[in-house]
PDB file of C-alpha atoms and ligand atoms in Angstrom:
ATOM      1  CA  UNK A  22       9.325 -30.845  35.992  1.00  0.00           C
ATOM      2  CA  UNK A  23      10.953 -28.117  33.653  1.00  0.00           C
ATOM      3  CA  UNK A  24      12.486 -29.571  30.699  1.00  0.00           C
ATOM      4  CA  UNK A  25      16.257 -28.716  30.041  1.00  0.00           C
ATOM      5  CA  UNK A  26      17.746 -27.787  26.715  1.00  0.00           C
ATOM      6  CA  UNK A  27      19.000 -30.741  24.724  1.00  0.00           C
ATOM      7  CA  UNK A  28      22.310 -28.944  24.156  1.00  0.00           C
ATOM      8  CA  UNK A  29      22.964 -27.483  27.378  1.00  0.00           C
ATOM      9  CA  UNK A  30      21.464 -27.398  31.082  1.00  0.00           C
ATOM     10  CA  UNK A  31      19.460 -24.285  30.899  1.00  0.00           C
ATOM     11  CA  UNK A  32      15.548 -24.588  31.192  1.00  0.00           C
ATOM     12  CA  UNK A  33      14.169 -25.124  27.719  1.00  0.00           C
ATOM     13  CA  UNK A  34      12.119 -22.548  25.947  1.00  0.00           C
ATOM     14  CA  UNK A  35      10.732 -24.761  23.171  1.00  0.00           C
ATOM     15  CA  UNK A  36      10.171 -28.479  22.028  1.00  0.00           C
ATOM     16  CA  UNK A  37      10.857 -29.320  18.246  1.00  0.00           C
ATOM     17  CA  UNK A  38       8.459 -31.982  17.881  1.00  0.00           C
ATOM     18  CA  UNK A  39       9.622 -33.409  14.460  1.00  0.00           C
ATOM     19  CA  UNK A  40      13.062 -34.087  15.663  1.00  0.00           C
ATOM     20  CA  UNK A  41      12.438 -34.628  19.485  1.00  0.00           C
ATOM     21  CA  UNK A  42      14.742 -31.766  20.843  1.00  0.00           C
ATOM     22  CA  UNK A  43      14.208 -29.265  23.646  1.00  0.00           C
ATOM     23  CA  UNK A  44      15.925 -25.945  23.106  1.00  0.00           C
ATOM     24  CA  UNK A  45      16.611 -23.055  25.284  1.00  0.00           C
ATOM     25  CA  UNK A  46      16.367 -19.652  23.995  1.00  0.00           C
ATOM     26  CA  UNK A  47      19.961 -19.279  22.766  1.00  0.00           C
ATOM     27  CA  UNK A  48      20.077 -22.766  21.258  1.00  0.00           C
ATOM     28  CA  UNK A  49      16.757 -22.345  19.386  1.00  0.00           C
ATOM     29  CA  UNK A  50      18.177 -18.940  17.865  1.00  0.00           C
ATOM     30  CA  UNK A  51      21.352 -20.819  16.633  1.00  0.00           C
ATOM     31  CA  UNK A  52      19.219 -23.789  15.346  1.00  0.00           C
ATOM     32  CA  UNK A  53      16.855 -21.347  13.531  1.00  0.00           C
ATOM     33  CA  UNK A  54      19.607 -18.897  12.024  1.00  0.00           C
ATOM     34  CA  UNK A  55      21.792 -21.873  10.996  1.00  0.00           C
ATOM     35  CA  UNK A  56      19.232 -23.328   8.756  1.00  0.00           C
ATOM     36  CA  UNK A  57      18.134 -20.075   7.035  1.00  0.00           C
ATOM     37  CA  UNK A  58      21.897 -19.342   6.177  1.00  0.00           C
ATOM     38  CA  UNK A  59      22.271 -23.025   5.056  1.00  0.00           C
ATOM     39  CA  UNK A  60      19.381 -22.579   2.679  1.00  0.00           C
ATOM     40  CA  UNK A  61      20.366 -19.203   1.425  1.00  0.00           C
ATOM     41  CA  UNK A  62      23.620 -20.390   0.424  1.00  0.00           C
ATOM     42  CA  UNK A  63      22.026 -23.395  -1.416  1.00  0.00           C
ATOM     43  CA  UNK A  64      19.766 -20.832  -3.310  1.00  0.00           C
ATOM     44  CA  UNK A  65      22.744 -19.560  -4.986  1.00  0.00           C
ATOM     45  CA  UNK A  66      25.739 -17.259  -4.475  1.00  0.00           C
ATOM     46  CA  UNK A  67      24.918 -13.437  -3.715  1.00  0.00           C
ATOM     47  CA  UNK A  68      27.024 -11.714  -6.317  1.00  0.00           C
ATOM     48  CA  UNK A  69      28.917  -8.441  -5.578  1.00  0.00           C
ATOM     49  CA  UNK A  70      26.923  -5.126  -5.673  1.00  0.00           C
ATOM     50  CA  UNK A  71      23.689  -7.228  -5.442  1.00  0.00           C
ATOM     51  CA  UNK A  72      20.467  -5.321  -4.911  1.00  0.00           C
ATOM     52  CA  UNK A  73      17.790  -7.351  -2.903  1.00  0.00           C
ATOM     53  CA  UNK A  74      14.396  -6.394  -2.208  1.00  0.00           C
ATOM     54  CA  UNK A  75      12.176  -7.907   0.709  1.00  0.00           C
ATOM     55  CA  UNK A  76       8.408  -8.037   0.028  1.00  0.00           C
ATOM     56  CA  UNK A  77       7.454  -7.151   3.485  1.00  0.00           C
ATOM     57  CA  UNK A  78       3.693  -7.076   4.475  1.00  0.00           C
ATOM     58  CA  UNK A  79       4.306  -6.455   8.248  1.00  0.00           C
ATOM     59  CA  UNK A  80       3.272  -9.897   9.103  1.00  0.00           C
ATOM     60  CA  UNK A  81       5.446 -12.138  11.095  1.00  0.00           C
ATOM     61  CA  UNK A  82       7.047 -14.036   8.310  1.00  0.00           C
ATOM     62  CA  UNK A  83       8.216 -11.161   6.199  1.00  0.00           C
ATOM     63  CA  UNK A  84       9.333  -9.151   9.164  1.00  0.00           C
ATOM     64  CA  UNK A  85      11.543 -11.892  10.478  1.00  0.00           C
ATOM     65  CA  UNK A  86      12.756 -12.526   6.843  1.00  0.00           C
ATOM     66  CA  UNK A  87      13.806  -8.670   6.480  1.00  0.00           C
ATOM     67  CA  UNK A  88      15.711  -8.827  10.037  1.00  0.00           C
ATOM     68  CA  UNK A  89      17.636 -12.121   8.748  1.00  0.00           C
ATOM     69  CA  UNK A  90      18.568 -10.512   5.613  1.00  0.00           C
ATOM     70  CA  UNK A  91      19.669  -7.355   7.249  1.00  0.00           C
ATOM     71  CA  UNK A  92      21.734  -9.469   9.782  1.00  0.00           C
ATOM     72  CA  UNK A  93      23.422 -11.509   7.125  1.00  0.00           C
ATOM     73  CA  UNK A  94      24.331  -8.931   4.676  1.00  0.00           C
ATOM     74  CA  UNK A  95      25.185  -5.894   6.944  1.00  0.00           C
ATOM     75  CA  UNK A  96      28.573  -7.176   6.653  1.00  0.00           C
ATOM     76  CA  UNK A  97      28.509  -6.885   3.117  1.00  0.00           C
ATOM     77  CA  UNK A  98      28.437  -3.243   2.272  1.00  0.00           C
ATOM     78  CA  UNK A  99      28.285  -3.810  -1.418  1.00  0.00           C
ATOM     79  CA  UNK A 100      24.702  -5.417  -1.224  1.00  0.00           C
ATOM     80  CA  UNK A 101      21.900  -3.062  -0.901  1.00  0.00           C
ATOM     81  CA  UNK A 102      18.592  -4.327   0.664  1.00  0.00           C
ATOM     82  CA  UNK A 103      15.101  -2.468   0.077  1.00  0.00           C
ATOM     83  CA  UNK A 104      11.747  -3.062   1.736  1.00  0.00           C
ATOM     84  CA  UNK A 105       8.629  -3.342  -0.779  1.00  0.00           C
ATOM     85  CA  UNK A 106       5.077  -3.383   0.870  1.00  0.00           C
ATOM     86  CA  UNK A 107       2.081  -3.859  -1.384  1.00  0.00           C
ATOM     87  CA  UNK A 108      -1.047  -2.108  -0.501  1.00  0.00           C
ATOM     88  CA  UNK A 109      -3.850  -4.299  -1.759  1.00  0.00           C
ATOM     89  CA  UNK A 110      -6.433  -1.892  -0.342  1.00  0.00           C
ATOM     90  CA  UNK A 111      -8.028  -3.977   2.304  1.00  0.00           C
ATOM     91  CA  UNK A 112      -9.334  -1.784   4.936  1.00  0.00           C
ATOM     92  CA  UNK A 113      -8.802  -2.407   8.626  1.00  0.00           C
ATOM     93  CA  UNK A 114      -6.213  -4.931   7.856  1.00  0.00           C
ATOM     94  CA  UNK A 115      -3.446  -3.731   5.410  1.00  0.00           C
ATOM     95  CA  UNK A 116      -3.555  -0.060   6.616  1.00  0.00           C
ATOM     96  CA  UNK A 117      -2.561  -1.514  10.016  1.00  0.00           C
ATOM     97  CA  UNK A 118       0.209  -4.004   8.815  1.00  0.00           C
ATOM     98  CA  UNK A 119       1.939  -1.299   6.767  1.00  0.00           C
ATOM     99  CA  UNK A 120       2.867   0.598   9.828  1.00  0.00           C
ATOM    100  CA  UNK A 121       4.934  -2.515  11.189  1.00  0.00           C
ATOM    101  CA  UNK A 122       6.652  -2.791   7.710  1.00  0.00           C
ATOM    102  CA  UNK A 123       7.748   0.861   7.676  1.00  0.00           C
ATOM    103  CA  UNK A 124       8.513   0.913  11.404  1.00  0.00           C
ATOM    104  CA  UNK A 125      10.840  -2.293  11.116  1.00  0.00           C
ATOM    105  CA  UNK A 126      12.473  -1.052   7.854  1.00  0.00           C
ATOM    106  CA  UNK A 127      13.219   2.436   9.717  1.00  0.00           C
ATOM    107  CA  UNK A 128      14.774   0.490  12.737  1.00  0.00           C
ATOM    108  CA  UNK A 129      17.296  -1.370  10.419  1.00  0.00           C
ATOM    109  CA  UNK A 130      17.886   1.818   8.425  1.00  0.00           C
ATOM    110  CA  UNK A 131      16.379   0.071   5.069  1.00  0.00           C
ATOM    111  CA  UNK A 132      14.627   2.235   2.308  1.00  0.00           C
ATOM    112  CA  UNK A 133      10.978   1.287   2.205  1.00  0.00           C
ATOM    113  CA  UNK A 134       8.763   1.820  -0.541  1.00  0.00           C
ATOM    114  CA  UNK A 135       4.850   1.118  -0.850  1.00  0.00           C
ATOM    115  CA  UNK A 136       3.378   0.235  -4.155  1.00  0.00           C
ATOM    116  CA  UNK A 137      -0.713  -0.076  -4.303  1.00  0.00           C
ATOM    117  CA  UNK A 138      -3.213  -2.092  -6.287  1.00  0.00           C
ATOM    118  CA  UNK A 139      -4.997   1.207  -6.780  1.00  0.00           C
ATOM    119  CA  UNK A 140      -2.185   2.977  -8.398  1.00  0.00           C
ATOM    120  CA  UNK A 141      -0.916   0.009 -10.439  1.00  0.00           C
ATOM    121  CA  UNK A 142      -3.907  -2.307 -11.400  1.00  0.00           C
ATOM    122  CA  UNK A 143      -6.535   0.467 -10.769  1.00  0.00           C
ATOM    123  CA  UNK A 144      -8.563  -1.166  -8.338  1.00  0.00           C
ATOM    124  CA  UNK A 145      -8.563  -2.260  -4.505  1.00  0.00           C
ATOM    125  CA  UNK A 146      -9.054  -5.918  -3.006  1.00  0.00           C
ATOM    126  CA  UNK A 147     -12.110  -4.141  -1.124  1.00  0.00           C
ATOM    127  CA  UNK A 148     -13.753  -3.394  -4.614  1.00  0.00           C
ATOM    128  CA  UNK A 149     -12.888  -6.669  -6.002  1.00  0.00           C
ATOM    129  CA  UNK A 150     -14.563  -8.412  -3.102  1.00  0.00           C
ATOM    130  CA  UNK A 151     -17.630  -6.435  -3.855  1.00  0.00           C
ATOM    131  CA  UNK A 152     -18.075  -8.379  -7.117  1.00  0.00           C
ATOM    132  CA  UNK A 153     -18.269 -11.783  -5.177  1.00  0.00           C
ATOM    133  CA  UNK A 154     -16.677 -13.657  -8.155  1.00  0.00           C
ATOM    134  CA  UNK A 155     -16.554 -17.328  -7.888  1.00  0.00           C
ATOM    135  CA  UNK A 156     -12.590 -17.207  -8.314  1.00  0.00           C
ATOM    136  CA  UNK A 157     -12.282 -15.952  -4.662  1.00  0.00           C
ATOM    137  CA  UNK A 158     -10.314 -12.814  -3.523  1.00  0.00           C
ATOM    138  CA  UNK A 159      -7.031 -14.548  -3.122  1.00  0.00           C
ATOM    139  CA  UNK A 160      -6.770 -15.489  -6.974  1.00  0.00           C
ATOM    140  CA  UNK A 161      -6.815 -11.783  -7.737  1.00  0.00           C
ATOM    141  CA  UNK A 162      -4.777 -10.714  -5.057  1.00  0.00           C
ATOM    142  CA  UNK A 163      -2.000 -13.158  -5.715  1.00  0.00           C
ATOM    143  CA  UNK A 164      -1.658 -12.230  -9.421  1.00  0.00           C
ATOM    144  CA  UNK A 165      -2.112  -8.729  -8.919  1.00  0.00           C
ATOM    145  CA  UNK A 166       0.638  -8.675  -5.826  1.00  0.00           C
ATOM    146  CA  UNK A 167       2.871 -10.507  -8.337  1.00  0.00           C
ATOM    147  CA  UNK A 168       2.771  -7.832 -10.914  1.00  0.00           C
ATOM    148  CA  UNK A 169       3.178  -4.764  -8.207  1.00  0.00           C
ATOM    149  CA  UNK A 170       6.216  -6.510  -6.865  1.00  0.00           C
ATOM    150  CA  UNK A 171       7.961  -7.339 -10.205  1.00  0.00           C
ATOM    151  CA  UNK A 172       7.297  -3.668 -11.395  1.00  0.00           C
ATOM    152  CA  UNK A 173       8.683  -2.034  -8.318  1.00  0.00           C
ATOM    153  CA  UNK A 174      11.824  -4.563  -8.021  1.00  0.00           C
ATOM    154  CA  UNK A 175      12.630  -3.894 -11.716  1.00  0.00           C
ATOM    155  CA  UNK A 176      12.225  -0.223 -11.438  1.00  0.00           C
ATOM    156  CA  UNK A 177      14.765  -0.337  -8.414  1.00  0.00           C
ATOM    157  CA  UNK A 178      17.078  -2.572 -10.457  1.00  0.00           C
ATOM    158  CA  UNK A 179      16.821  -5.367  -8.011  1.00  0.00           C
ATOM    159  CA  UNK A 180      18.497  -8.867  -8.720  1.00  0.00           C
ATOM    160  CA  UNK A 181      16.507 -10.977  -6.112  1.00  0.00           C
ATOM    161  CA  UNK A 182      13.157 -10.537  -4.516  1.00  0.00           C
ATOM    162  CA  UNK A 183      12.849 -12.142  -0.917  1.00  0.00           C
ATOM    163  CA  UNK A 184       9.462 -13.377   0.276  1.00  0.00           C
ATOM    164  CA  UNK A 185       8.627 -14.702   3.650  1.00  0.00           C
ATOM    165  CA  UNK A 186       7.217 -17.896   2.464  1.00  0.00           C
ATOM    166  CA  UNK A 187       7.583 -20.416   5.457  1.00  0.00           C
ATOM    167  CA  UNK A 188       7.655 -24.444   5.423  1.00  0.00           C
ATOM    168  CA  UNK A 189       3.990 -24.607   5.918  1.00  0.00           C
ATOM    169  CA  UNK A 190       3.399 -22.408   2.982  1.00  0.00           C
ATOM    170  CA  UNK A 191       5.750 -24.495   0.683  1.00  0.00           C
ATOM    171  CA  UNK A 192       4.253 -27.849   1.957  1.00  0.00           C
ATOM    172  CA  UNK A 193       0.743 -26.370   1.107  1.00  0.00           C
ATOM    173  CA  UNK A 194       1.720 -25.060  -2.196  1.00  0.00           C
ATOM    174  CA  UNK A 195       3.413 -28.170  -3.440  1.00  0.00           C
ATOM    175  CA  UNK A 196       0.485 -30.460  -2.485  1.00  0.00           C
ATOM    176  CA  UNK A 197      -1.891 -28.077  -3.914  1.00  0.00           C
ATOM    177  CA  UNK A 198      -0.315 -27.785  -7.375  1.00  0.00           C
ATOM    178  CA  UNK A 199      -0.144 -31.697  -7.101  1.00  0.00           C
ATOM    179  CA  UNK A 200      -3.712 -31.938  -6.479  1.00  0.00           C
ATOM    180  CA  UNK A 201      -4.662 -29.443  -9.085  1.00  0.00           C
ATOM    181  CA  UNK A 202      -2.430 -31.318 -11.552  1.00  0.00           C
ATOM    182  CA  UNK A 203      -0.628 -28.096 -12.102  1.00  0.00           C
ATOM    183  CA  UNK A 204       2.633 -29.268 -13.226  1.00  0.00           C
ATOM    184  CA  UNK A 205       4.153 -26.059 -14.692  1.00  0.00           C
ATOM    185  CA  UNK A 206       3.276 -24.070 -11.801  1.00  0.00           C
ATOM    186  CA  UNK A 207       4.848 -26.759  -9.657  1.00  0.00           C
ATOM    187  CA  UNK A 208       8.027 -26.471 -11.570  1.00  0.00           C
ATOM    188  CA  UNK A 209       8.280 -22.701 -11.090  1.00  0.00           C
ATOM    189  CA  UNK A 210       7.657 -22.549  -7.408  1.00  0.00           C
ATOM    190  CA  UNK A 211      10.769 -20.708  -5.957  1.00  0.00           C
ATOM    191  CA  UNK A 212      13.580 -20.252  -5.189  1.00  0.00           C
ATOM    192  CA  UNK A 213      14.437 -19.454  -8.801  1.00  0.00           C
ATOM    193  CA  UNK A 214      18.021 -20.130  -9.813  1.00  0.00           C
ATOM    194  CA  UNK A 215      17.494 -19.276 -13.417  1.00  0.00           C
ATOM    195  CA  UNK A 216      16.579 -15.698 -14.494  1.00  0.00           C
ATOM    196  CA  UNK A 217      13.827 -15.302 -16.965  1.00  0.00           C
ATOM    197  CA  UNK A 218      13.914 -12.004 -18.783  1.00  0.00           C
ATOM    198  CA  UNK A 219      11.411  -9.575 -17.180  1.00  0.00           C
ATOM    199  CA  UNK A 220      10.791 -11.571 -14.059  1.00  0.00           C
ATOM    200  CA  UNK A 221      12.737 -10.877 -10.895  1.00  0.00           C
ATOM    201  CA  UNK A 222      13.833 -14.353  -9.422  1.00  0.00           C
ATOM    202  CA  UNK A 223      12.609 -15.044  -5.822  1.00  0.00           C
ATOM    203  CA  UNK A 224      14.786 -16.097  -2.863  1.00  0.00           C
ATOM    204  CA  UNK A 225      12.819 -17.793  -0.212  1.00  0.00           C
ATOM    205  CA  UNK A 226      15.252 -17.811   2.938  1.00  0.00           C
ATOM    206  CA  UNK A 227      12.473 -19.276   5.314  1.00  0.00           C
ATOM    207  CA  UNK A 228      11.167 -22.030   3.007  1.00  0.00           C
ATOM    208  CA  UNK A 229      12.509 -24.791   5.526  1.00  0.00           C
ATOM    209  CA  UNK A 230      11.252 -23.105   8.806  1.00  0.00           C
ATOM    210  CA  UNK A 231       7.831 -23.918  10.435  1.00  0.00           C
ATOM    211  CA  UNK A 232       5.554 -21.016  10.744  1.00  0.00           C
ATOM    212  CA  UNK A 233       5.240 -21.716  14.536  1.00  0.00           C
ATOM    213  CA  UNK A 234       9.154 -21.246  14.847  1.00  0.00           C
ATOM    214  CA  UNK A 235       8.978 -18.011  12.839  1.00  0.00           C
ATOM    215  CA  UNK A 236       6.570 -16.686  15.373  1.00  0.00           C
ATOM    216  CA  UNK A 237       8.686 -17.644  18.377  1.00  0.00           C
ATOM    217  CA  UNK A 238      11.734 -16.362  16.874  1.00  0.00           C
ATOM    218  CA  UNK A 239       9.926 -13.031  16.402  1.00  0.00           C
ATOM    219  CA  UNK A 240       8.920 -12.963  19.869  1.00  0.00           C
ATOM    220  CA  UNK A 241      12.135 -14.034  21.411  1.00  0.00           C
ATOM    221  CA  UNK A 242      14.130 -11.504  19.177  1.00  0.00           C
ATOM    222  CA  UNK A 243      11.586  -8.722  20.347  1.00  0.00           C
ATOM    223  CA  UNK A 244      10.669  -8.001  16.644  1.00  0.00           C
ATOM    224  CA  UNK A 245       7.329  -6.247  16.156  1.00  0.00           C
ATOM    225  CA  UNK A 246       4.827  -7.533  13.786  1.00  0.00           C
ATOM    226  CA  UNK A 247       1.164  -7.319  12.701  1.00  0.00           C
ATOM    227  CA  UNK A 248      -0.615 -10.349  13.980  1.00  0.00           C
ATOM    228  CA  UNK A 249      -3.966 -10.402  12.319  1.00  0.00           C
ATOM    229  CA  UNK A 250      -5.767 -12.611   9.532  1.00  0.00           C
ATOM    230  CA  UNK A 251      -6.988 -10.981   6.296  1.00  0.00           C
ATOM    231  CA  UNK A 252     -10.668 -10.982   6.252  1.00  0.00           C
ATOM    232  CA  UNK A 253     -10.859 -12.670   2.756  1.00  0.00           C
ATOM    233  CA  UNK A 254      -8.696 -15.545   3.865  1.00  0.00           C
ATOM    234  CA  UNK A 255     -11.613 -17.681   5.093  1.00  0.00           C
ATOM    235  CA  UNK A 256     -12.647 -18.048   1.203  1.00  0.00           C
ATOM    236  CA  UNK A 257      -9.088 -19.110   0.268  1.00  0.00           C
ATOM    237  CA  UNK A 258      -8.627 -22.539  -1.631  1.00  0.00           C
ATOM    238  CA  UNK A 259      -5.387 -22.829   0.285  1.00  0.00           C
ATOM    239  CA  UNK A 260      -7.348 -23.006   3.519  1.00  0.00           C
ATOM    240  CA  UNK A 261      -8.245 -26.843   2.756  1.00  0.00           C
ATOM    241  CA  UNK A 262      -4.505 -27.545   2.245  1.00  0.00           C
ATOM    242  CA  UNK A 263      -3.712 -25.818   5.410  1.00  0.00           C
ATOM    243  CA  UNK A 264      -5.795 -28.220   7.140  1.00  0.00           C
ATOM    244  CA  UNK A 265      -4.428 -31.421   5.346  1.00  0.00           C
ATOM    245  CA  UNK A 266      -0.852 -30.335   5.914  1.00  0.00           C
ATOM    246  CA  UNK A 267      -1.679 -29.626   9.517  1.00  0.00           C
ATOM    247  CA  UNK A 268      -3.242 -32.781  10.141  1.00  0.00           C
ATOM    248  CA  UNK A 269      -0.517 -34.795   8.381  1.00  0.00           C
ATOM    249  CA  UNK A 270       2.108 -33.091  10.542  1.00  0.00           C
ATOM    250  CA  UNK A 271       0.283 -33.670  13.615  1.00  0.00           C
ATOM    251  CA  UNK A 272      -0.006 -37.416  13.005  1.00  0.00           C
ATOM    252  CA  UNK A 273       3.295 -37.878  11.535  1.00  0.00           C
ATOM    253  CA  UNK A 274       5.704 -35.198  12.724  1.00  0.00           C
ATOM    254  CA  UNK A 275       8.132 -34.211   9.929  1.00  0.00           C
ATOM    255  CA  UNK A 276       5.837 -34.600   6.983  1.00  0.00           C
ATOM    256  CA  UNK A 277       6.255 -30.993   6.059  1.00  0.00           C
ATOM    257  CA  UNK A 278       9.901 -31.451   5.612  1.00  0.00           C
ATOM    258  CA  UNK A 279       9.378 -34.533   3.682  1.00  0.00           C
ATOM    259  CA  UNK A 280       7.107 -32.934   1.185  1.00  0.00           C
ATOM    260  CA  UNK A 281       9.639 -30.198   0.575  1.00  0.00           C
ATOM    261  CA  UNK A 282      12.677 -32.554   0.494  1.00  0.00           C
ATOM    262  CA  UNK A 283      10.595 -34.832  -2.135  1.00  0.00           C
ATOM    263  CA  UNK A 284       9.822 -31.642  -3.990  1.00  0.00           C
ATOM    264  CA  UNK A 285      13.397 -30.469  -4.073  1.00  0.00           C
ATOM    265  CA  UNK A 286      14.450 -33.882  -5.323  1.00  0.00           C
ATOM    266  CA  UNK A 287      12.555 -33.780  -8.382  1.00  0.00           C
ATOM    267  CA  UNK A 288      12.403 -30.145  -8.976  1.00  0.00           C
ATOM    268  CA  UNK A 289      15.275 -30.163 -11.693  1.00  0.00           C
ATOM    269  CA  UNK A 290      13.395 -33.023 -13.581  1.00  0.00           C
ATOM    270  CA  UNK A 291      10.287 -30.968 -13.384  1.00  0.00           C
ATOM    271  CA  UNK A 292      11.871 -27.893 -14.620  1.00  0.00           C
ATOM    272  CA  UNK A 293      13.439 -29.814 -17.698  1.00  0.00           C
ATOM    273  CA  UNK A 294      10.028 -31.487 -18.590  1.00  0.00           C
ATOM    274  CA  UNK A 295       8.240 -28.183 -18.080  1.00  0.00           C
ATOM    275  CA  UNK A 296      10.944 -25.428 -19.281  1.00  0.00           C
ATOM    276  CA  UNK A 297       9.666 -21.875 -18.822  1.00  0.00           C
ATOM    277  CA  UNK A 298       7.700 -20.702 -21.958  1.00  0.00           C
ATOM    278  CA  UNK A 299       9.141 -18.046 -24.251  1.00  0.00           C
ATOM    279  CA  UNK A 300       7.849 -14.810 -22.943  1.00  0.00           C
ATOM    280  CA  UNK A 301       6.394 -12.061 -24.548  1.00  0.00           C
ATOM    281  CA  UNK A 302       5.023  -8.438 -23.538  1.00  0.00           C
ATOM    282  CA  UNK A 303       1.408  -8.487 -22.571  1.00  0.00           C
ATOM    283  CA  UNK A 304      -0.234  -6.438 -25.099  1.00  0.00           C
ATOM    284  CA  UNK A 305      -1.985  -4.245 -22.698  1.00  0.00           C
ATOM    285  CA  UNK A 306       0.386  -3.591 -19.553  1.00  0.00           C
ATOM    286  CA  UNK A 307       3.787  -4.993 -21.066  1.00  0.00           C
ATOM    287  CA  UNK A 308       4.523  -7.421 -18.337  1.00  0.00           C
ATOM    288  CA  UNK A 309       6.062 -10.624 -19.162  1.00  0.00           C
ATOM    289  CA  UNK A 310       3.614 -13.470 -20.324  1.00  0.00           C
ATOM    290  CA  UNK A 311       3.438 -16.475 -22.421  1.00  0.00           C
ATOM    291  CA  UNK A 312      -0.096 -15.504 -23.795  1.00  0.00           C
ATOM    292  CA  UNK A 313      -1.225 -12.136 -25.626  1.00  0.00           C
ATOM    293  CA  UNK A 314      -2.544 -11.023 -22.425  1.00  0.00           C
ATOM    294  CA  UNK A 315      -0.954 -11.376 -18.997  1.00  0.00           C
ATOM    295  CA  UNK A 316      -3.022 -13.087 -16.302  1.00  0.00           C
ATOM    296  CA  UNK A 317      -3.592  -9.744 -14.281  1.00  0.00           C
ATOM    297  CA  UNK A 318      -5.014  -8.109 -17.427  1.00  0.00           C
ATOM    298  CA  UNK A 319      -7.220 -11.159 -18.023  1.00  0.00           C
ATOM    299  CA  UNK A 320      -8.577 -10.877 -14.537  1.00  0.00           C
ATOM    300  CA  UNK A 321      -9.073  -7.145 -14.696  1.00  0.00           C
ATOM    301  CA  UNK A 322     -11.175  -7.599 -17.807  1.00  0.00           C
ATOM    302  CA  UNK A 323     -13.446 -10.443 -15.774  1.00  0.00           C
ATOM    303  CA  UNK A 324     -14.315  -7.857 -13.175  1.00  0.00           C
ATOM    304  CA  UNK A 325     -14.683  -4.652 -15.412  1.00  0.00           C
TER     305      UNK A 325
HETATM  306 FE1  SF4 B   5      -4.740 -11.273  -0.475  1.00  0.00          FE
HETATM  307 FE2  SF4 B   5      -5.955 -13.540   0.058  1.00  0.00          FE
HETATM  308 FE3  SF4 B   5      -3.689 -13.052   1.263  1.00  0.00          FE
HETATM  309 FE4  SF4 B   5      -5.957 -11.581   1.816  1.00  0.00          FE
HETATM  310  S1  SF4 B   5      -5.591 -13.830   2.213  1.00  0.00           S
HETATM  311  S2  SF4 B   5      -3.761 -10.681   1.440  1.00  0.00           S
HETATM  312  S3  SF4 B   5      -6.909 -11.522  -0.389  1.00  0.00           S
HETATM  313  S4  SF4 B   5      -3.864 -13.407  -0.841  1.00  0.00           S
HETATM  314 ZN1   ZN B   6      -0.882  -7.418 -18.718  1.00  0.00          ZN
END
C-alpha cells in the first residue's frame, strides 16, 4: 500500500528514516528549506551590502547550495552573490562538471568565475597524480583548492564563502579529525564566526542535510547537476570514514546528527583551547600561514 505523507494525505515521496516521517513532495521541500534557513541564521547575520561567493563544482551539493542562496537572498538586493569554480585539471571529470556550474549560474543571473590549479598553483591534478605520491591526490587537491578559492574570494571582496558540505561530509570530517588526533583542525572546521585576517570565513548552509536528501531536493526541484565520481576518490582516506558513518547510520538512524550536535556542543570549548595561531604571510606566495611557508607551497616543493 502506498504510504501517505505524515503531514497531509498526499502520497509520500520519501521516508525520513532518522525521524520516522513520510513526506510528500511539498512537505519534503518545506522540511528541507526550513532547516537550511534555520542553520544559515545560526551561522551569523548577513550584514548589509554583503558579497557572498558560492564555491560551485557542478555536483549536486554545491548546485543545491547555489539555488538555495539565490532563493534566500533574492529579496535582499544589497547582497551580491558570485559563483566560483575551481578547475583542478582532472580530464573527463572536472571539464564536464564545470558546464553545470556555468549553466546554473547563468540561469539564476549569478556572475560566475573559474580559477584553475594550472594558473594559480602551476600544475594540474592529473600531473600530481602521475607522481603517485603516498599522500594521495586528495591531500594535494584540498590544500590547493583552498588557496584558489581564498584568493579569488579576496579578489572579489567577498565576506563569506559558501561551500556545499552536507551532513555526511561533516560527520566524516569530525570523526576523521578525532581519529587523527588533529584537534586544531577540528576546532577550525567551518562555519566560521570569527574572521581571521587574510582568510575568507566559510558558510555551510547544508551542514545539517543528509547527502541523499540533497540529491532528492535537486531532482524534485529540477536542478541540473553533474552526477559522477572523481577518478581519484578511490584513494581518499575519507572513504574509510564514509563507510564507518554509513554503517553507524544504518544501524542507528540519527547517528550523523548526533555526531554533528556533539561537535557543536563542544566547538566553543575547542576554539578557546586551540585558538587560531597568529598568521604571517607565506614567504613564497603571500597566503596566510602560521609557518614560514604555507601548506600549498610545502606540497608544491614535495612534487617539484
Ligand atoms: Fe580532488 Fe580528491 Fe575531490 Fe578528486 S576526490 S576532486 S582529487 S579532493
Ligand atoms: Zn605559500
